[in-house]
Amino acid sequence: KESERMAQIDNNLKKQLAKPQTWFCKYFPKRIRNVGEKEIADRQMVYDFKDGRSFEAVAQMTAASMQEQYGESCKNIVFVQVPASTSPKNELRYKDFCERVCELTGAINGYEHVRVI
């Protein structure tokens, strides 16, 4: 039974990893100090995004990636975020970001359908 369960977990993991994934930078936490200027700038962009400050730049990158991958089919995509840990953080990070990505791509904005409880 244990080997069957492990095979099922492996199969589920394979399904998750087979889904399209895109990342725009490699994030290094501050505790890792030996990084270059680009990595420091990328880290700051992540912090700014999480604080609700740099959503436009990230929205532009996200929209460009979606348009490159899906083209006109973007209009058939419901765009939703992986929620933040709290409702205020979720709104700060994602409300304007999701709206902007959907403006740029024509995707359907699913932001209002995700709740943090």
XYZ file of N, CA and C in Angstrom:
351
model
N 0.821 -1.203 0.000
C 0.000 0.000 0.000
C 0.861 1.263 0.000
N 1.957 1.221 0.735
C 2.836 2.395 0.809
C 3.383 2.744 -0.569
N 3.788 1.738 -1.337
C 4.338 2.004 -2.675
C 3.268 2.549 -3.614
N 2.019 2.100 -3.454
C 0.914 2.636 -4.263
C 0.685 4.107 -3.930
N 0.731 4.420 -2.639
C 0.524 5.809 -2.207
C 1.644 6.702 -2.732
N 2.878 6.222 -2.668
C 4.014 7.001 -3.176
C 3.901 7.202 -4.684
N 3.443 6.165 -5.398
C 3.258 6.286 -6.847
C 2.199 7.331 -7.151
N 1.131 7.372 -6.344
C 0.072 8.367 -6.537
C 0.608 9.773 -6.279
N 1.393 9.941 -5.223
C 1.991 11.243 -4.926
C 2.909 11.664 -6.068
N 3.738 10.734 -6.538
C 4.634 11.045 -7.655
C 3.852 11.457 -8.888
N 2.747 10.777 -9.164
C 1.921 11.105 -10.320
C 1.301 12.491 -10.161
N 0.804 12.797 -8.959
C 0.236 14.120 -8.705
C 1.297 15.206 -8.854
N 2.492 14.943 -8.359
C 3.585 15.904 -8.483
C 3.936 16.124 -9.950
N 3.990 15.060 -10.719
C 4.279 15.180 -12.153
C 3.231 16.033 -12.851
N 1.959 15.864 -12.480
C 0.887 16.668 -13.080
C 1.083 18.151 -12.757
N 1.441 18.435 -11.501
C 1.660 19.833 -11.118
C 2.844 20.429 -11.869
N 3.924 19.678 -11.960
C 5.128 20.181 -12.626
C 4.954 20.309 -14.130
N 3.978 19.599 -14.693
C 3.729 19.675 -16.130
C 2.966 20.943 -16.516
N 2.394 21.631 -15.534
C 1.658 22.867 -15.821
C 2.647 23.961 -16.200
N 2.229 24.871 -17.088
C 3.145 25.955 -17.487
C 3.549 26.805 -16.286
N 4.814 27.118 -16.205
C 5.345 27.971 -15.144
C 6.264 29.004 -15.779
N 6.151 30.224 -15.328
C 7.006 31.294 -15.830
C 7.515 32.085 -14.642
N 8.796 32.414 -14.659
C 9.331 33.309 -13.640
C 10.219 34.328 -14.334
N 10.258 35.517 -13.754
C 10.960 36.640 -14.380
C 12.298 36.938 -13.725
N 12.515 36.385 -12.560
C 13.787 36.609 -11.885
C 14.020 35.481 -10.893
N 15.255 35.347 -10.500
C 15.597 34.378 -9.468
C 15.703 35.148 -8.160
N 14.890 34.779 -7.205
C 14.827 35.505 -5.942
C 15.797 34.911 -4.926
N 16.605 35.783 -4.339
C 17.504 35.398 -3.253
C 17.120 36.202 -2.019
N 16.780 35.552 -0.903
C 16.457 36.301 0.311
C 17.657 37.106 0.799
N 17.390 38.096 1.641
C 18.456 38.987 2.123
C 19.556 38.254 2.873
N 19.227 37.132 3.482
C 20.256 36.394 4.227
C 21.342 35.871 3.299
N 21.058 35.780 2.015
C 22.082 35.402 1.038
C 22.689 36.702 0.529
N 23.899 36.976 0.947
C 24.516 38.281 0.704
C 25.392 38.326 -0.538
N 25.910 37.213 -0.968
C 26.856 37.201 -2.082
C 26.111 37.099 -3.418
N 25.410 38.183 -3.780
C 24.675 38.222 -5.045
C 25.069 39.487 -5.804
N 24.807 39.489 -7.094
C 25.161 40.626 -7.931
C 24.121 41.730 -7.910
N 24.401 42.790 -8.661
C 23.501 43.946 -8.716
C 22.143 43.587 -9.289
N 22.118 42.737 -10.319
C 20.842 42.330 -10.908
C 19.987 41.600 -9.876
N 20.593 40.702 -9.127
C 19.859 39.954 -8.112
C 19.335 40.877 -7.013
N 20.124 41.881 -6.662
C 19.677 42.864 -5.660
C 18.494 43.659 -6.209
N 18.569 44.070 -7.471
C 17.464 44.801 -8.100
C 16.219 43.917 -8.201
N 16.408 42.650 -8.554
C 15.276 41.717 -8.629
C 14.634 41.534 -7.261
N 15.453 41.410 -6.241
C 14.948 41.269 -4.872
C 14.108 42.492 -4.504
N 14.610 43.675 -4.844
C 13.874 44.896 -4.523
C 12.550 44.951 -5.274
N 12.553 44.492 -6.534
C 11.311 44.460 -7.302
C 10.293 43.539 -6.615
N 10.747 42.402 -6.119
C 9.853 41.486 -5.402
C 9.300 42.172 -4.155
N 10.160 42.820 -3.379
C 9.702 43.526 -2.180
C 8.708 44.623 -2.545
N 9.027 45.393 -3.580
C 8.131 46.473 -3.997
C 6.783 45.922 -4.452
N 6.813 44.811 -5.185
C 5.560 44.198 -5.629
C 4.736 43.753 -4.424
N 5.378 43.095 -3.483
C 4.663 42.609 -2.305
C 4.098 43.757 -1.477
N 4.733 44.933 -1.556
C 4.249 46.117 -0.847
C 3.275 46.937 -1.688
N 2.916 46.441 -2.873
C 1.940 47.116 -3.725
C 2.499 48.273 -4.525
N 3.830 48.384 -4.622
C 4.423 49.548 -5.288
C 4.790 49.316 -6.751
N 5.231 48.138 -7.129
C 5.737 47.971 -8.499
C 4.865 47.042 -9.334
N 3.547 47.111 -9.114
C 2.692 46.179 -9.837
C 2.694 46.432 -11.336
N 2.902 47.673 -11.763
C 2.855 47.969 -13.201
C 3.953 47.227 -13.956
N 5.167 47.270 -13.455
C 6.275 46.586 -14.133
C 6.025 45.086 -14.193
N 5.559 44.514 -13.094
C 5.304 43.073 -13.060
C 4.097 42.732 -13.931
N 3.095 43.599 -13.952
C 1.934 43.372 -14.823
C 2.349 43.387 -16.291
N 3.232 44.307 -16.655
C 3.716 44.368 -18.044
C 4.457 43.084 -18.417
N 5.315 42.606 -17.525
C 6.055 41.366 -17.795
C 5.102 40.175 -17.893
N 4.140 40.129 -16.988
C 3.174 39.030 -16.974
C 2.342 39.033 -18.246
N 1.853 40.208 -18.629
C 1.030 40.318 -19.836
C 1.824 39.937 -21.077
N 3.055 40.397 -21.171
C 3.889 40.059 -22.335
C 4.107 38.551 -22.416
N 4.352 37.922 -21.289
C 4.556 36.474 -21.263
C 3.282 35.737 -21.667
N 2.158 36.167 -21.133
C 0.886 35.527 -21.482
C 0.586 35.675 -22.968
N 0.811 36.879 -23.499
C 0.531 37.105 -24.917
C 1.457 36.276 -25.800
N 2.700 36.133 -25.380
C 3.651 35.320 -26.140
C 3.235 33.845 -26.126
N 2.798 33.366 -24.975
C 2.432 31.950 -24.847
C 1.064 31.622 -25.429
N 0.090 32.528 -25.257
C -1.295 32.188 -25.573
C -1.935 33.057 -26.653
N -1.305 34.173 -27.003
C -1.827 35.031 -28.062
C -3.272 35.444 -27.832
N -4.082 35.308 -28.878
C -5.494 35.703 -28.809
C -6.290 34.872 -27.803
N -5.780 33.704 -27.450
C -6.486 32.847 -26.486
C -6.496 33.442 -25.082
N -5.723 34.499 -24.848
C -5.733 35.151 -23.526
C -7.149 35.533 -23.119
N -7.968 35.900 -24.093
C -9.331 36.332 -23.770
C -10.175 35.199 -23.185
N -9.708 33.960 -23.326
C -10.414 32.803 -22.775
C -9.846 32.342 -21.434
N -8.865 33.069 -20.920
C -8.206 32.698 -19.662
C -8.826 33.483 -18.510
N -9.128 32.791 -17.425
C -9.520 33.460 -16.184
C -8.237 33.600 -15.370
N -7.824 34.846 -15.159
C -6.564 35.139 -14.474
C -6.835 35.302 -12.985
N -6.235 34.424 -12.171
C -6.386 34.497 -10.714
C -5.021 34.400 -10.056
N -4.927 34.948 -8.884
C -3.672 34.953 -8.140
C -3.671 33.850 -7.103
N -2.479 33.435 -6.722
C -2.340 32.586 -5.536
C -2.425 33.549 -4.363
N -3.383 33.379 -3.466
C -3.614 34.394 -2.446
C -2.442 34.601 -1.490
N -2.355 35.826 -1.003
C -1.389 36.166 0.044
C -1.901 35.616 1.375
N -1.125 35.801 2.424
C -1.461 35.198 3.715
C -2.625 35.877 4.435
N -2.883 37.145 4.125
C -3.997 37.854 4.759
C -4.784 38.607 3.698
N -6.015 38.939 4.027
C -6.859 39.670 3.087
C -6.278 41.051 2.735
N -5.789 41.830 3.721
C -5.195 43.129 3.359
C -3.970 42.991 2.444
N -3.107 42.018 2.722
C -1.937 41.803 1.862
C -2.372 41.367 0.472
N -3.392 40.534 0.409
C -3.883 40.053 -0.877
C -4.366 41.222 -1.734
N -5.151 42.115 -1.133
C -5.653 43.269 -1.878
C -4.511 44.186 -2.299
N -3.600 44.462 -1.381
C -2.463 45.337 -1.669
C -1.641 44.805 -2.840
N -1.375 43.520 -2.847
C -0.521 42.927 -3.876
C -1.231 42.704 -5.197
N -2.489 42.293 -5.136
C -3.068 41.713 -6.341
C -4.239 42.443 -6.977
N -4.956 43.287 -6.266
C -6.156 43.893 -6.854
C -5.812 44.686 -8.111
N -4.942 45.670 -7.994
C -4.573 46.491 -9.152
C -3.756 45.697 -10.166
N -2.913 44.793 -9.678
C -2.094 43.958 -10.557
C -2.977 43.113 -11.476
N -3.939 42.407 -10.906
C -4.816 41.555 -11.718
C -5.617 42.389 -12.714
N -6.107 43.528 -12.256
C -6.861 44.409 -13.142
C -6.003 44.837 -14.332
N -4.781 45.206 -14.067
C -3.891 45.684 -15.131
C -3.513 44.561 -16.100
N -3.186 43.386 -15.579
C -2.848 42.255 -16.455
C -4.021 41.961 -17.385
N -5.219 41.982 -16.845
C -6.401 41.692 -17.657
C -6.678 42.797 -18.672
N -6.416 44.048 -18.311
C -6.531 45.146 -19.285
C -5.581 44.924 -20.450
N -4.367 44.525 -20.147
C -3.333 44.372 -21.171
C -3.532 43.138 -22.047
N -4.133 42.093 -21.498
C -4.226 40.822 -22.231
C -5.622 40.489 -22.732
N -6.632 41.102 -22.146
C -8.003 40.721 -22.468
C -8.483 39.521 -21.667
N -7.650 39.032 -20.740
C -8.048 37.899 -19.898
C -9.187 38.322 -18.968
N -9.882 37.346 -18.444
C -10.980 37.577 -17.508
C -10.385 37.693 -16.105
N -10.738 38.768 -15.411
C -10.185 39.022 -14.081
C -10.928 38.191 -13.034
N -10.235 37.242 -12.437
C -10.831 36.394 -11.411
C -10.522 36.841 -9.994
N -9.932 38.027 -9.849
C -9.505 38.493 -8.522
C -10.638 38.435 -7.498
N -11.807 38.910 -7.859
C -12.926 39.001 -6.912
C -13.429 37.633 -6.458
N -13.024 36.585 -7.129
C -13.500 35.243 -6.785
C -12.565 34.509 -5.832
N -11.465 35.143 -5.453
C -10.508 34.533 -4.530
C -10.609 35.264 -3.195
N -10.818 34.520 -2.129
C -10.941 35.106 -0.798
C -9.911 34.491 0.137
N -9.368 35.316 1.004
C -8.479 34.842 2.060
C -9.310 34.798 3.331
N -9.386 33.621 3.940
C -10.219 33.495 5.152
C -9.355 33.169 6.349
